[in-house]
Amino acid sequence: MPISSNQAIIFFGLYVFQQGGGTTSEAQPASFRCVQCVIPIKTLYIQYSPGNIRLMKCGNCKAVADEYIECEIMILIIDLILHKPKAYRHLFYNMFSKETLNLEGLLWKLILGFLILDAYGILVLSTYDKESSANVTSLLWGFRKMFAGVLFGNLAFLCVMFLGTRKFLNSPKGLYGYKDILLGVLVSSYFKIFLVATMVWEFPSSVIFIIDLFVISSNTVALEVITYSAMIRCLAVCIMAHSVKFLVSQGLSNYPLKLVI
C-alpha cells in the first residue's frame, strides 16, 4: 500500500530512533513524542524551580514539543472534542506514559466503564412493552440477552478492529501493539459518558445514535494518531468494526430468549 511523504518522514525518523537513538546505557531512552511531528524526544520541559519551567523545542520541526504541558485540562478536553490530532498525541504519547502509568490496571478500569455504558445504551434502545416489563421472569431473560449482546458484540468489535488495523493500516512493525490499539479505542470512546445525561433528562432514542457517530469519529482520529495511517483508512476500519458490533448486539437482542441461554 502506498504511503504519503509525511508518513515516510515520520517512519524514517522513528526507524532511526529505534536503531540508534537513546538505546545506550549512558543515555536515557526517549519516552515522549513531539505533538507536531511525532518524533521522539527525551524531555518535554526543564524545571528550574517549583512553578518555573521551560518548554522544550523539537529538534526536528523546531516547534514547542508539547504546549499542552502548560494548558488547563479544560483546554485539552475542548481540543479532544474538536478532534485535534495534537491533543490526541499529547494524551497517548505524553500523558499515558508507560513508565509512570499502570497500563494494565487502567485498561481493566476502562473496559469495565466501557461495558457498563454500552449495556446502558442497549437498555435505552430496548423496547419492552408494559406487560413484559412487569414480569420479573421476562426482565431477567431480557437482562441476560442484553449481557450477551454487550459481551459478544464488543468481542466482535475488537476482533474486527484488531484485524482491520493489521490488514488495512500502514505502519512499521513494532511501533504499536494490541494494548495500544485497545487503549486508544477505549479512551477515544469518551463520548459515551454523555449517556449518563439520559439518566437525568429525557432524550429521544436518536441521541444514542448521535453519540455513536461522535464515538466513531473520535476512534478514527485515535487510530490515525496511533498508526500514522490515512484518515480514510482509519474511518473505514472504525465503520466496519462498529457495524459488526451493532449487527451482533442487535441480533442477539432480537433472538428468542431460549436461544440466547
Backbone as a ProteinNet text record, in pm:
[ID]
protein_1_A
[PRIMARY]
MPISSNQAIIFFGLYVFQQGGGTTSEAQPASFRCVQCVIPIKTLYIQYSPGNIRLMKCGNCKAVADEYIECEIMILIIDLILHKPKAYRHLFYNMFSKETLNLEGLLWKLILGFLILDAYGILVLSTYDKESSANVTSLLWGFRKMFAGVLFGNLAFLCVMFLGTRKFLNSPKGLYGYKDILLGVLVSSYFKIFLVATMVWEFPSSVIFIIDLFVISSNTVALEVITYSAMIRCLAVCIMAHSVKFLVSQGLSNYPLKLVI
[TERTIARY]
83.3	0	87.5	60.9	143.3	122	228.6	220.5	258.6	211.4	237.4	377.9	423.6	557.1	569.4	461.6	465.4	480.4	408.1	420.6	560.2	619.3	753.8	855.3	840	930.8	918.5	793.7	772	831.5	805.8	856.6	1009.5	1070.5	1216.6	1274.6	1213.4	1260.6	1248.1	1134.8	1115	1210.6	1239.3	1332.1	1472.8	1515.8	1648.4	1657	1547.3	1546.3	1556.1	1480.2	1481.9	1616.5	1686.6	1813.9	1927.7	1927.6	2043	2013.8	1893.1	1866.4	1825	1903.2	1863.8	1856	1941.6	1935.4	2058.2	2156.1	2275	2250.1	2337.4	2320.1	2348.9	2435.1	2465.1	2353.5	2277.9	2174	2037.8	1953.8	1818.9	1729	1659.8	1575.5	1462.1	1432.7	1325.6	1191.5	1107.7	978.4	862.2	890.5	785.3	790.9	687.7	681.2	644.7	697	654.5	512.8	422.5	283.8	267.8	373.4	366.2	409.3	527.1	582.9	597.8	565.2	563.4	702.9	807.5	942.3	970.2	1033.1	1062.1	1150.6	1125.4	1201.6	1223.7	1341.5	1377.2	1300.4	1279.8	1208.4	1123.4	1012.6	919.7	943.5	1006.2	1031.4	1145.6	1201.7	1304.2	1247.9	1254.6	1201.9	1318	1315.8	1419.4	1384.4	1256.1	1207.7	1059.4	997.1	853.3	771.4	699.1	618.5	694	824	905.8	966.5	904.7	950.7	971.7	1050.1	1070.7	1040.4	945.7	908.4	1018.7	1045.4	1149.9	1096.1	1185.8	1151.4	1199.1	1125.2	1159.8	1278.9	1375.7	1491.5	1462.5	1347.9	1313.5	1234.1	1122.4	1035.9	1059.4	1142.8	1179.1	1062.1	951.6	836	836.7	755	741.6	689.6	758.1	726.7	584.9	541.4	407.7	360	281.1	231.5	122.6	67.7	-39.4	12.9	145.5	202.6	158	147.2	110.9	-37.8	-115.2	-257.2	-343.2	-457.5	-555.2	-619.5	-671.7	-731.9	-853.2	-924.3	-1041.9	-1003.6	-887.2	-841.4	-812.5	-752	-726.8	-857.7	-956.2	-1086	-1154	-1149	-1210.4	-1142.2	-1009.3	-937.2	-963.8	-985	-1021.2	-1158.8	-1252.7	-1386.9	-1381	-1289.9	-1272.1	-1190.5	-1147.4	-1073	-939.9	-867.6	-736.5	-633.9	-562.3	-464.6	-358.7	-319.8	-218.9	-264	-392.5	-444.6	-440.4	-471.3	-467.3	-323.2	-227.9	-87.5	-38.6	-78.7	-42	-99.1	-222.2	-289.8	-224	-198	-150	1.1	77.9	222.9	287.8	233.7	299.7	226.5	96.2	20	9.8	-19.1	-25.9	110.3	207.4	343	350.7	408.6	418.9	511.9	602.3	695.4	628.8	528.2	466.1	321.6	273.5	132.2	117.8	26.5	-8.6	-106.9	-52.6	-133.7	-239.4	-202.6	-298.4	-412.9	-381.1	-487.1	-580.6	-524.6	-607.6	-696.1	-641	-719	-839.1	-819	-930.9	-1039.5	-1000.5	-1099.6	-1175.2	-1101.4	-1166	-1259.8	-1218.9	-1304.1	-1433.2	-1422.4	-1541.6	-1637.2	-1583	-1668.6	-1728.3	-1649.6	-1696.4	-1813.8	-1802.7	-1908.9	-2034.6	-2018	-2133.9	-2210.3	-2138.4	-2205	-2268.6	-2202.2	-2261	-2389.6	-2387.7	-2506.9	-2621.7	-2589.6	-2695.6	-2750.6	-2663.1	-2711.2	-2805.9	-2772.5	-2862	-2991.8	-2981.8	-3102.2	-3196	-3140.2	-3222.9	-3291.8	-3219.8	-3276	-3372.6	-3367.4	-3454.1	-3600.3	-3686.3	-3829.8	-3904	-3929.5	-4008.7	-4148.3	-4246	-4382.4	-4415.3	-4525.3	-4557.9	-4581.1	-4637.6	-4665	-4535.4	-4439.2	-4314.4	-4229.1	-4234.6	-4154.7	-4209.5	-4340.8	-4398.4	-4370	-4327.4	-4298.8	-4151.8	-4128.1	-3991.1	-3909.8	-3971.5	-3901	-3856.8	-3945.4	-3910.7	-3800.6	-3803.7	-3697.8	-3561.9	-3557.8	-3432.1	-3379.1	-3469.4	-3428.4	-3378.6	-3446.4	-3405.5	-3267.1	-3237	-3104.9	-2997	-3031.8	-2935.2	-2906.7	-3009.2	-2988.7	-2903.5	-2929.6	-2852.3	-2705.8	-2680.7	-2543.5	-2474	-2544.7	-2486.8	-2457.1	-2548.3	-2526.2	-2405.4	-2390.4	-2276.2	-2145.7	-2143	-2020.4	-1975.7	-2064.4	-2026	-2015.2	-2095.6	-2085.8	-1951.2	-1902.9	-1773.5	-1657.5	-1673	-1570	-1554.7	-1668	-1663.9	-1605.9	-1642.3	-1591.7	-1439	-1383.5	-1239.1	-1166.8	-1225	-1163.1	-1152.7	-1261.4	-1260.1	-1165.2	-1161.1	-1072.7	-926.2	-888.8	-750.1	-712.2	-800.7	-771.3	-765.8	-859.3	-859.3	-737.3	-691.7	-572.8	-450.1	-435.5	-319.1	-326.5	-447.3	-462.2	-461	-527.8	-551.3	-473.9	-418.9	-349.7	-199.6	-133	10.8	85.4	183.1	270.9	383.5	506.7	616.5	589.4	635.7	612.4	679.6	607.8	664.8	637.1	577.3	552.5	436.3	341.9	228.4	182.9	116.1	67	-82.2	-133	-276.6	-319.7	-233.1	-268.3	-279.9	-193.9	-201.3	-331.7	-369.7	-495.7	-613.7	-611.2	-720.2	-731.3	-617.7	-619.2	-672.9	-629.3	-677.3	-826.8	-879.3	-1022.6	-1103.7	-1058.4	-1133.5	-1132.6	-1016.4	-1006.8	-1081.3	-1071.1	-1137.2	-1287.8	-1338.5	-1484	-1544.1	-1476.8	-1521.4	-1659	-1703.8	-1836.6	-1947.1	-1918.3	-2019.4	-2059.3	-1974.9	-2007	-2131.4	-2164.1	-2283.8	-2411.3	-2399.3	-2515.9	-2567.6	-2479	-2520.8	-2627.6	-2622	-2720.4	-2861.3	-2873.6	-3006.7	-3070.4	-2990.8	-3047.9	-3121.5	-3084.1	-3142.9	-3250	-3217.5	-3311.6	-3361.8	-3480.1	-3537.8	-3489.9	-3438.6	-3391.7	-3453.5	-3472.6	-3518.5	-3410.2	-3450.2	-3354.5	-3249.9	-3278.9	-3182.4	-3054.2	-3061	-2940.9	-2835	-2877.8	-2783	-2702.4	-2769.3	-2700.4	-2610.5	-2650.3	-2565.2	-2437	-2449.8	-2331.7	-2241.8	-2302.4	-2222.7	-2145.5	-2205.1	-2135.3	-2013.4	-2028.4	-1914.9	-1806.7	-1848.3	-1751.9	-1674.1	-1741.9	-1675.2	-1573.6	-1611.7	-1519.4	-1399.7	-1423.2	-1312.9	-1221.3	-1279	-1197.4	-1111.3	-1165.5	-1090.8	-967.2	-981.7	-866.8	-764.4	-812.5	-720.5	-639.7	-705	-632.5	-533.6	-573.3	-483.3	-357.7	-374.2	-260.9	-171	-230.7	-153.2	-81.5	-149.1	-94.2	-29.1	-40.8	17.6	-38.6	-163.8	-226.3	-317.5	-361.3	-452.3	-588.1	-650.8	-776.8	-885.4	-889.3	-994.5	-985.8	-863.8	-847.7	-890.2	-852.2	-893	-1044.7	-1106.7	-1252.8	-1318.3	-1264	-1320.7	-1312	-1198.7	-1183.3	-1281.7	-1297.3	-1389.5	-1534.3	-1573.3	-1710.3	-1737.1	-1639.5	-1656.8	-1672.3	-1586.1	-1590.1	-1721.2	-1763.6	-1887.6	-2009.9	-2005	-2116.7	-2131.9	-2019.7	-2025.1	-2075.8	-2029.8	-2075.8	-2226	-2277.3	-2420.7	-2501.5	-2456.2	-2529.7	-2531.2	-2417.2	-2411.7	-2498.2	-2487.7	-2564.2	-2713.7	-2755.9	-2897.9	-2948.5	-2861.6	-2903	-2929	-2840.4	-2861	-2979.6	-3000.8	-3113.4	-3247.5	-3250	-3376	-3400.4	-3303.4	-3323.4	-3428.2	-3495.6	-3583.3	-3504.9	-3568.3	-3499.6	-3429.8	-3490.8	-3434.6	-3310.9	-3297.7	-3182.6	-3057.6	-3073.9	-2958.9	-2887.4	-2963.8	-2903.6	-2864.3
-118.8	0	124.8	223.5	344.6	429.5	497.8	588.2	727.3	827.4	964.9	1004.7	1121.2	1169	1201.6	1256.1	1287	1160.2	1054.6	928.1	871.1	885.8	834.9	904.6	1036.4	1111.7	1065.4	1046.8	1001.2	862.5	771.3	634.8	632.9	717.2	720.7	771.4	876.8	930.2	829.8	758.4	656.6	540	505.2	395.1	430.7	553.6	597.3	598	644.7	647.6	507	411.8	275.8	208.6	245.7	181.6	235.3	367.3	421.7	525.8	580.4	692.1	648.3	689.2	668.5	524.1	437.1	296.9	251.9	338	301.2	314.4	252.1	256	393.3	475.6	608.6	706.4	685.7	780.7	728	817	778.2	770.9	660.2	647.9	749.3	801.2	899.1	829.8	883.3	820.2	911.2	1029.1	1122.3	1148.1	1216.4	1248.1	1394.9	1452.3	1586.3	1576.9	1663	1656	1714.3	1776.9	1834.1	1733.5	1673	1584.2	1439.7	1409.5	1275.3	1214.8	1292.3	1241.4	1227.4	1118	1100	1211.1	1246.3	1349.9	1303.9	1334.2	1282.7	1350	1479	1551.1	1660.9	1692.2	1792.8	1930.3	1934.5	2063.1	2049.5	2164.3	2172.2	2253.8	2200	2267.8	2329.6	2463.4	2535.2	2546.3	2561.5	2569.9	2536.2	2510.8	2481	2591.1	2553.6	2650.1	2726.7	2701	2771.5	2668	2653.7	2555.2	2621.2	2555	2600	2484	2505.2	2400.3	2379.1	2252.7	2217.5	2224	2255.3	2256.8	2128.8	2087.4	1966.1	1994.9	1903.5	1921.7	1900.3	1841.1	1813.5	1927	1965.6	2069.5	2207.1	2216.5	2342.8	2409.8	2340.1	2394.9	2342.3	2404.6	2354.9	2211.7	2121.9	1979.5	1948.1	2008.7	1981.2	2101.4	2185.7	2305.8	2276.4	2153.8	2119.3	2102	2098.4	2086.8	2203.4	2323.2	2443.2	2477.1	2395.3	2425.7	2364.1	2426.3	2370.6	2246.5	2159.9	2036	2062.2	2172.3	2203.9	2234.8	2297.3	2325.2	2194	2098.6	1967.5	1897.7	1903.5	1840.1	1901.9	2034.1	2103.1	2061.9	2055	2014.9	1868.8	1784.5	1646	1638.4	1717.8	1720.8	1773.5	1869.2	1924.3	1831.9	1718.1	1616.1	1669.4	1746.3	1793.6	1683.3	1641.2	1532.4	1562.8	1691.3	1726.2	1688.8	1709.5	1675.8	1525.3	1447.7	1301.7	1252.7	1316.8	1278.1	1307.2	1421.4	1452.6	1347.7	1307.6	1212.4	1075.5	1023.7	886.8	873.3	974.3	961.9	1025.6	1136.7	1211.9	1208	1183.8	1179.2	1036.7	941.2	800	735.1	775.8	722.7	585.6	489.4	353.3	346	443.5	442.5	487.5	571.9	628.3	583.4	492.5	455.4	304.5	260.3	118.1	91.1	54	41.7	-66.9	-181.8	-292.1	-257.2	-192.7	-150.5	-50.1	43.9	142.8	77.4	-20	-87.9	-160.4	-229.5	-300.8	-204.1	-90.6	8.2	66	94.3	148.4	45.9	-80.6	-186	-197.8	-194.8	-204.6	-88	34.7	150.4	146.8	100.8	90.2	-6.5	-122.5	-223.7	-176.1	-107.5	-57.8	45	137.9	239.2	176.5	75.2	5.2	-65.7	-130.3	-200.6	-102.3	13.6	112.7	164.4	181.8	224.9	125.4	-4	-108.3	-111.2	-87.4	-86.5	26.1	141.8	254.9	223.5	155.3	123.4	4.8	-72.1	-190.4	-147.5	-218.1	-187.1	-299.3	-278.5	-374	-315.9	-394.9	-348.3	-355.7	-297.6	-285.9	-421.8	-516.1	-647.1	-722.1	-716.3	-788.3	-721	-588.4	-519.6	-544.3	-574.8	-605	-747.7	-832.1	-971.6	-985.2	-1033.4	-1043.3	-1142.5	-1253.9	-1355.3	-1300.2	-1226.1	-1167.3	-1063.3	-989	-890.8	-958.8	-1069.4	-1140.3	-1196.3	-1254.3	-1304	-1188.6	-1074	-958.3	-908.7	-908	-865.4	-964.1	-1091.7	-1190.7	-1169.3	-1138.7	-1109.6	-984.5	-883.4	-760.4	-786.9	-867	-901.5	-975.5	-1071	-1145.9	-1053.3	-958.1	-864.3	-775.6	-726.1	-640.4	-718.3	-838.8	-918.1	-960.7	-1028.2	-1080.3	-969.3	-864.2	-751.2	-682.6	-662	-596.4	-688.4	-819.4	-912.8	-908.6	-908.1	-897.7	-763.2	-657.5	-523.6	-518.6	-572	-568.7	-657.5	-773.8	-862.2	-793.6	-730.5	-660.2	-541.7	-470.8	-355.7	-398.1	-505.1	-552.9	-604.7	-686.1	-740.4	-630.2	-536.9	-426.3	-338.9	-317.7	-235.8	-301.3	-431.4	-501.7	-519.6	-529.2	-560.4	-435.7	-330.1	-215.3	-89.5	-81.9	39.8	21.6	124	118	163.3	81.9	121.4	21.1	67.4	-27	-122.2	-243.2	-344.3	-304.5	-319.7	-294.3	-155.9	-66.4	68.2	71.9	-18.5	-23.9	-168.7	-196.7	-330.8	-330.3	-447	-459.8	-376.2	-365.2	-283.9	-136.5	-90.7	48.5	75.5	-17.3	-2	-5.6	-99.5	-110.5	16	67.9	191.2	307	315.8	424.5	418.7	298.5	283.1	316.5	267.3	290	437.1	499.3	640.1	730.3	701.4	786.2	763.1	669.5	649	729.7	838.5	918.5	981.2	990.7	1048.1	964.2	837	751.6	801.2	882.9	933.5	1021.8	1074.8	1157.8	1075.8	942.7	858.3	876.5	919.8	941.3	1050.2	1145.1	1254	1202.9	1090.5	1036	976.3	956.4	910.3	1021.7	1146.8	1261.8	1328.5	1350.3	1417.2	1318.7	1344.9	1260.2	1306.6	1213.1	1239.5	1136.7	1172.5	1071.1	967.1	850.2	741.1	774.7	872.7	910.9	968	1017.3	1071.1	962.4	836.8	726.6	710.3	721.7	707	827	946	1064.4	1048.7	997.5	972.1	868.1	764.9	662.7	721.9	817.7	882.5	959.5	1029.4	1100.1	1002	887	785.2	732.6	708.3	660.4	762.3	890	994	1006.7	995.2	1004	882.7	763.5	643.6	656.3	719.5	738.4	823.3	934.4	1021.3	948.1	871.5	796.3	695.1	622.2	526.4	597.1	712.8	789.1	830.1	872	916.4	798.7	685.9	572	499.2	484	402.9	484.2	617.5	704.9	674.6	631.8	595.5	706.9	694.6	793.2	786.6	903.7	910.2	827	822	749.6	600	546.8	405.6	379.5	470.6	455.9	462.7	553.2	565.3	437.4	378.2	253.9	140.9	129.4	25	46.5	170.5	200.1	172	207.4	182.2	32.4	-43.9	-189.1	-248.9	-207	-262.3	-227	-102.9	-62.1	-125.9	-145.8	-210.9	-356	-427.2	-565.9	-571.4	-479.4	-474.6	-451.2	-359	-329.1	-449.5	-517.4	-632.6	-747.2	-773.4	-882	-849.3	-726.5	-688.2	-692.3	-634	-632.7	-771.6	-853.4	-989.5	-1072.9	-1061.2	-1135.9	-1082	-950	-890.4	-931.6	-959.2	-995.1	-1143.7	-1224.4	-1368.4	-1405.9	-1519.8	-1569.8	-1591.9	-1570.6	-1575.7	-1709.1	-1819	-1950.9	-1978.2	-1912.5	-1938.4	-1869.9	-1765.3	-1693.2	-1769.9	-1841.4	-1913.6	-2048.4
0	0	0	-86.2	-89.9	33.7	75.5	189.1	143.3	216.6	180.3	221.2	171.6	205.3	353.3	414	557.1	640.2	601.9	673.1	657.5	537.3	514.1	602.7	621	707	851.2	897.8	1035.1	1055.6	960	972.9	974.6	889.9	884.7	1015.9	1070.5	1198.2	1310.8	1315.1	1418.3	1399	1274.6	1247.3	1294.5	1262.6	1306.5	1458.2	1522.6	1669.4	1728	1669.7	1721.7	1700.4	1590.6	1561.2	1647.2	1672	1741.9	1845.1	1847.6	1937.1	2074.5	2179.3	2317.7	2360.2	2307.3	2346.2	2424.5	2441	2515.6	2663.3	2740.4	2884.5	2940.8	2871.3	2921.3	2894.9	2789.4	2750.4	2792.1	2838	2878.3	2755.5	2733.1	2614.4	2615.5	2496.8	2484.5	2499	2585.4	2611.3	2575.2	2520	2482.2	2332	2282.1	2138.9	2120.1	2014.6	1974.9	1919.5	1965.3	1919.3	1779.9	1728.3	1594.1	1487.3	1506.5	1404.2	1451.9	1576.7	1634	1650.5	1633.2	1652.7	1802.4	1846.7	1990	2045.7	2169.8	2238.3	2382.7	2437.9	2569.6	2682	2672.7	2777.7	2717.1	2782.2	2731.8	2791.8	2908.1	2973.1	3072.1	3108	3211.1	3326.7	3446.5	3564.9	3643.4	3652.9	3725.7	3874.1	3902.3	4039.3	4036.5	4151.5	4150.7	4084.1	3978.1	3904	3798.2	3785.2	3686.1	3591.2	3474.2	3376.8	3240.6	3159.6	3021.4	2928.5	2836.8	2742.5	2641.1	2611.2	2516.1	2372.7	2281.5	2139.9	2074.1	1974.7	1899.9	1809.9	1808.8	1723.7	1577	1545.8	1406.3	1341.7	1406.6	1348.3	1409.1	1514.1	1579.7	1649.8	1666	1738.3	1881.4	1967.8	2104.6	2099.4	2169.3	2158.4	2204.5	2314.8	2367.9	2448.7	2384.3	2451.9	2553.2	2550.7	2645	2787.8	2804.9	2939.2	3026.7	2967.3	3043.4	3033.4	2964.2	2942.5	3052.7	3077.3	3169.6	3107.9	3194.5	3147.9	3059.1	3083.8	3002.5	2858.4	2838.1	2701.3	2629.2	2700.1	2640.5	2605.5	2694.5	2668.9	2547.7	2538.2	2423.6	2293.6	2294.6	2173.2	2137.7	2239	2210.5	2145.7	2196.7	2137.6	1995	1969.5	1834.7	1744.8	1798.8	1723	1668.2	1748.6	1706.5	1730.1	1626.2	1643.5	1748.7	1762.7	1862.3	2003.1	2031.9	2164.4	2187.2	2083.9	2097.3	2113.1	2044	2059	2200.7	2255.3	2393	2488.2	2462.4	2550.8	2546.7	2426.4	2412.7	2431.7	2390.4	2393.4	2516.7	2562.3	2668.7	2802.1	2800.2	2924	2976.7	2887.1	2925.3	2902.8	2981.7	2969.5	3035.9	2966.6	3018.7	3139.7	3152.2	3265.1	3394	3385.6	3505.8	3524.2	3439.6	3443.8	3449.2	3534.1	3539.1	3425.2	3309.1	3188.3	3201.3	3256.5	3266.7	3361.6	3473.8	3565.4	3502.4	3426.3	3357.6	3252.8	3180	3076.8	3136.5	3249.5	3311.3	3357.2	3412.1	3455.8	3336.1	3228.2	3108.8	3045.2	3042.9	2986.8	3065.9	3198.5	3283.1	3257.4	3255.7	3228.4	3089.2	2991.3	2853.1	2842.7	2906.2	2900.7	2972.6	3086.3	3160.2	3077.4	3014.4	2931.9	2808.7	2751.9	2637.5	2677.5	2793.9	2841	2864	2918.9	2940.8	2808.4	2708.9	2577.7	2514.9	2525.8	2473.7	2552.9	2683.3	2766.3	2726.3	2692.8	2649.5	2517.6	2427.9	2297	2300.2	2407.2	2415.6	2426.5	2358.7	2360.1	2429.9	2559.4	2636.4	2655.3	2624.5	2646.8	2795.4	2835.4	2977.3	3041.6	2966.1	3024.4	3054.2	2958.2	2979.8	3085.6	3093.5	3193.9	3333.6	3345.7	3476	3518.1	3423.6	3452.1	3491.4	3615.4	3664.2	3581.6	3544.6	3466.3	3331.1	3264.7	3135.1	3149.6	3260.4	3284.5	3298.6	3372.9	3392.4	3260.9	3180.7	3048.8	2961.7	2972.9	2893.2	2931	3060.2	3103.7	3059.9	3055.7	3007.1	2858.8	2782.9	2641.3	2623.2	2705.7	2697.7	2730.4	2833	2870	2756.2	2695.1	2582.9	2466.1	2438.6	2328.8	2353.2	2477.2	2509.7	2501	2558.7	2562.6	2423.6	2349.3	2218.4	2113.7	2129.6	2037.6	2047.2	2170	2186.9	2152.4	2173.8	2128.9	1977.2	1907.5	1761.1	1718.3	1791.1	1761.4	1771.2	1878.9	1898.6	1797.4	1766.1	1666.6	1531	1487.5	1359	1364.2	1478.2	1491.9	1482.9	1553.2	1550.4	1411.8	1351.9	1218.8	1114.4	1120.7	1024.8	1038.7	1163.2	1185.1	1124	1143.9	1090	938.5	884.8	743.3	655.3	698.4	609.6	646.7	768.2	809.2	797.3	742.3	719.5	843.9	883.3	992.9	1004.1	1031.5	1050.3	1165.6	1153.6	1255.6	1386.5	1495.4	1626.5	1682.7	1603.1	1653.2	1751.2	1737.9	1829.7	1843.4	1952.8	1978.4	2005.2	2040.7	2065.6	2185.7	2286.2	2402.3	2365.9	2275	2231.3	2156.3	2069.7	1996.9	2092.8	2187.4	2284.6	2368.8	2416.2	2495.2	2412.8	2287.6	2202	2178.1	2153.1	2128.2	2253.2	2369.2	2493.2	2533	2528.9	2570.4	2472.8	2343.2	2244.7	2238	2318	2327.2	2441.7	2479.7	2594.8	2573.9	2448.4	2423.9	2487.2	2514.1	2576.2	2714.3	2776.7	2909.8	2906.8	2788	2776.4	2790.8	2786	2811.2	2953.4	3043.5	3181.8	3189.2	3096.4	3097.6	3072.9	3000.9	2974.8	3099.8	3203.7	3330.5	3403.1	3371.6	3441	3356	3228.6	3138.9	3033.5	2983	2878.9	2741.8	2664.6	2529.8	2436	2309.6	2212.2	2190.3	2144.5	2123.4	2017.4	1931.3	1827.4	1887.3	2012.3	2077.2	2090.8	2112.5	2125.3	1997	1882.9	1755.1	1726.3	1771.1	1754.6	1835.6	1958.4	2040.7	1974.4	1914.4	1844.9	1727.2	1657.7	1546.6	1596.1	1709.4	1767.4	1812.5	1865.4	1907.8	1787.5	1676.2	1554.7	1505.8	1503	1456.2	1549.3	1681	1776.4	1766	1748.3	1727.2	1601.6	1499.8	1375.3	1397.1	1469.3	1496.5	1583.2	1680.8	1766.8	1686.1	1595.4	1511.4	1419.7	1367	1280	1355.6	1481	1562	1600.5	1636.8	1685.4	1572	1457.8	1349	1238.5	1241.9	1138.8	999.7	994.5	867.4	819	693.9	636.3	705.5	719.4	792.3	726	592.7	522.8	553.2	566.7	600.3	745.2	834.8	975.6	989.1	913.2	916.5	867.1	761.3	706.9	809.1	878.6	980.7	1094.4	1139.9	1250	1211.3	1089.3	1044.6	1036.8	986.2	979.7	1119.6	1212.7	1348	1418.7	1407.9	1474.1	1407.8	1277	1208.4	1253	1263.8	1310.6	1453.8	1536	1675.3	1683.1	1602.3	1602.6	1557.8	1450.9	1399.2	1499.7	1563.6	1662.2	1783.4	1834.3	1953.3	1927	1814.3	1782.4	1748	1683	1650.2	1773.9	1873.4	1996.9	2075.9	2068.7	2142.6	2082.1	1952.8	1886.3	1879.3	1925.6	1926.7	2030.9	2008.5	2116	2243.5	2356	2484.5	2507.4	2469.3	2497.9	2417.1	2299.3	2215.8	2268.8	2346.6	2396.5	2504.7	2588.4	2700.3	2653.4
[MASK]
+++++++++++++++++++++++++++++++++++++++++++++++++++++++++++++++++++++++++++++++++++++++++++++++++++++++++++++++++++++++++++++++++++++++++++++++++++++++++++++++++++++++++++++++++++++++++++++++++++++++++++++++++++++++++++++++++++++++++++++++++++++++++++++++++++++

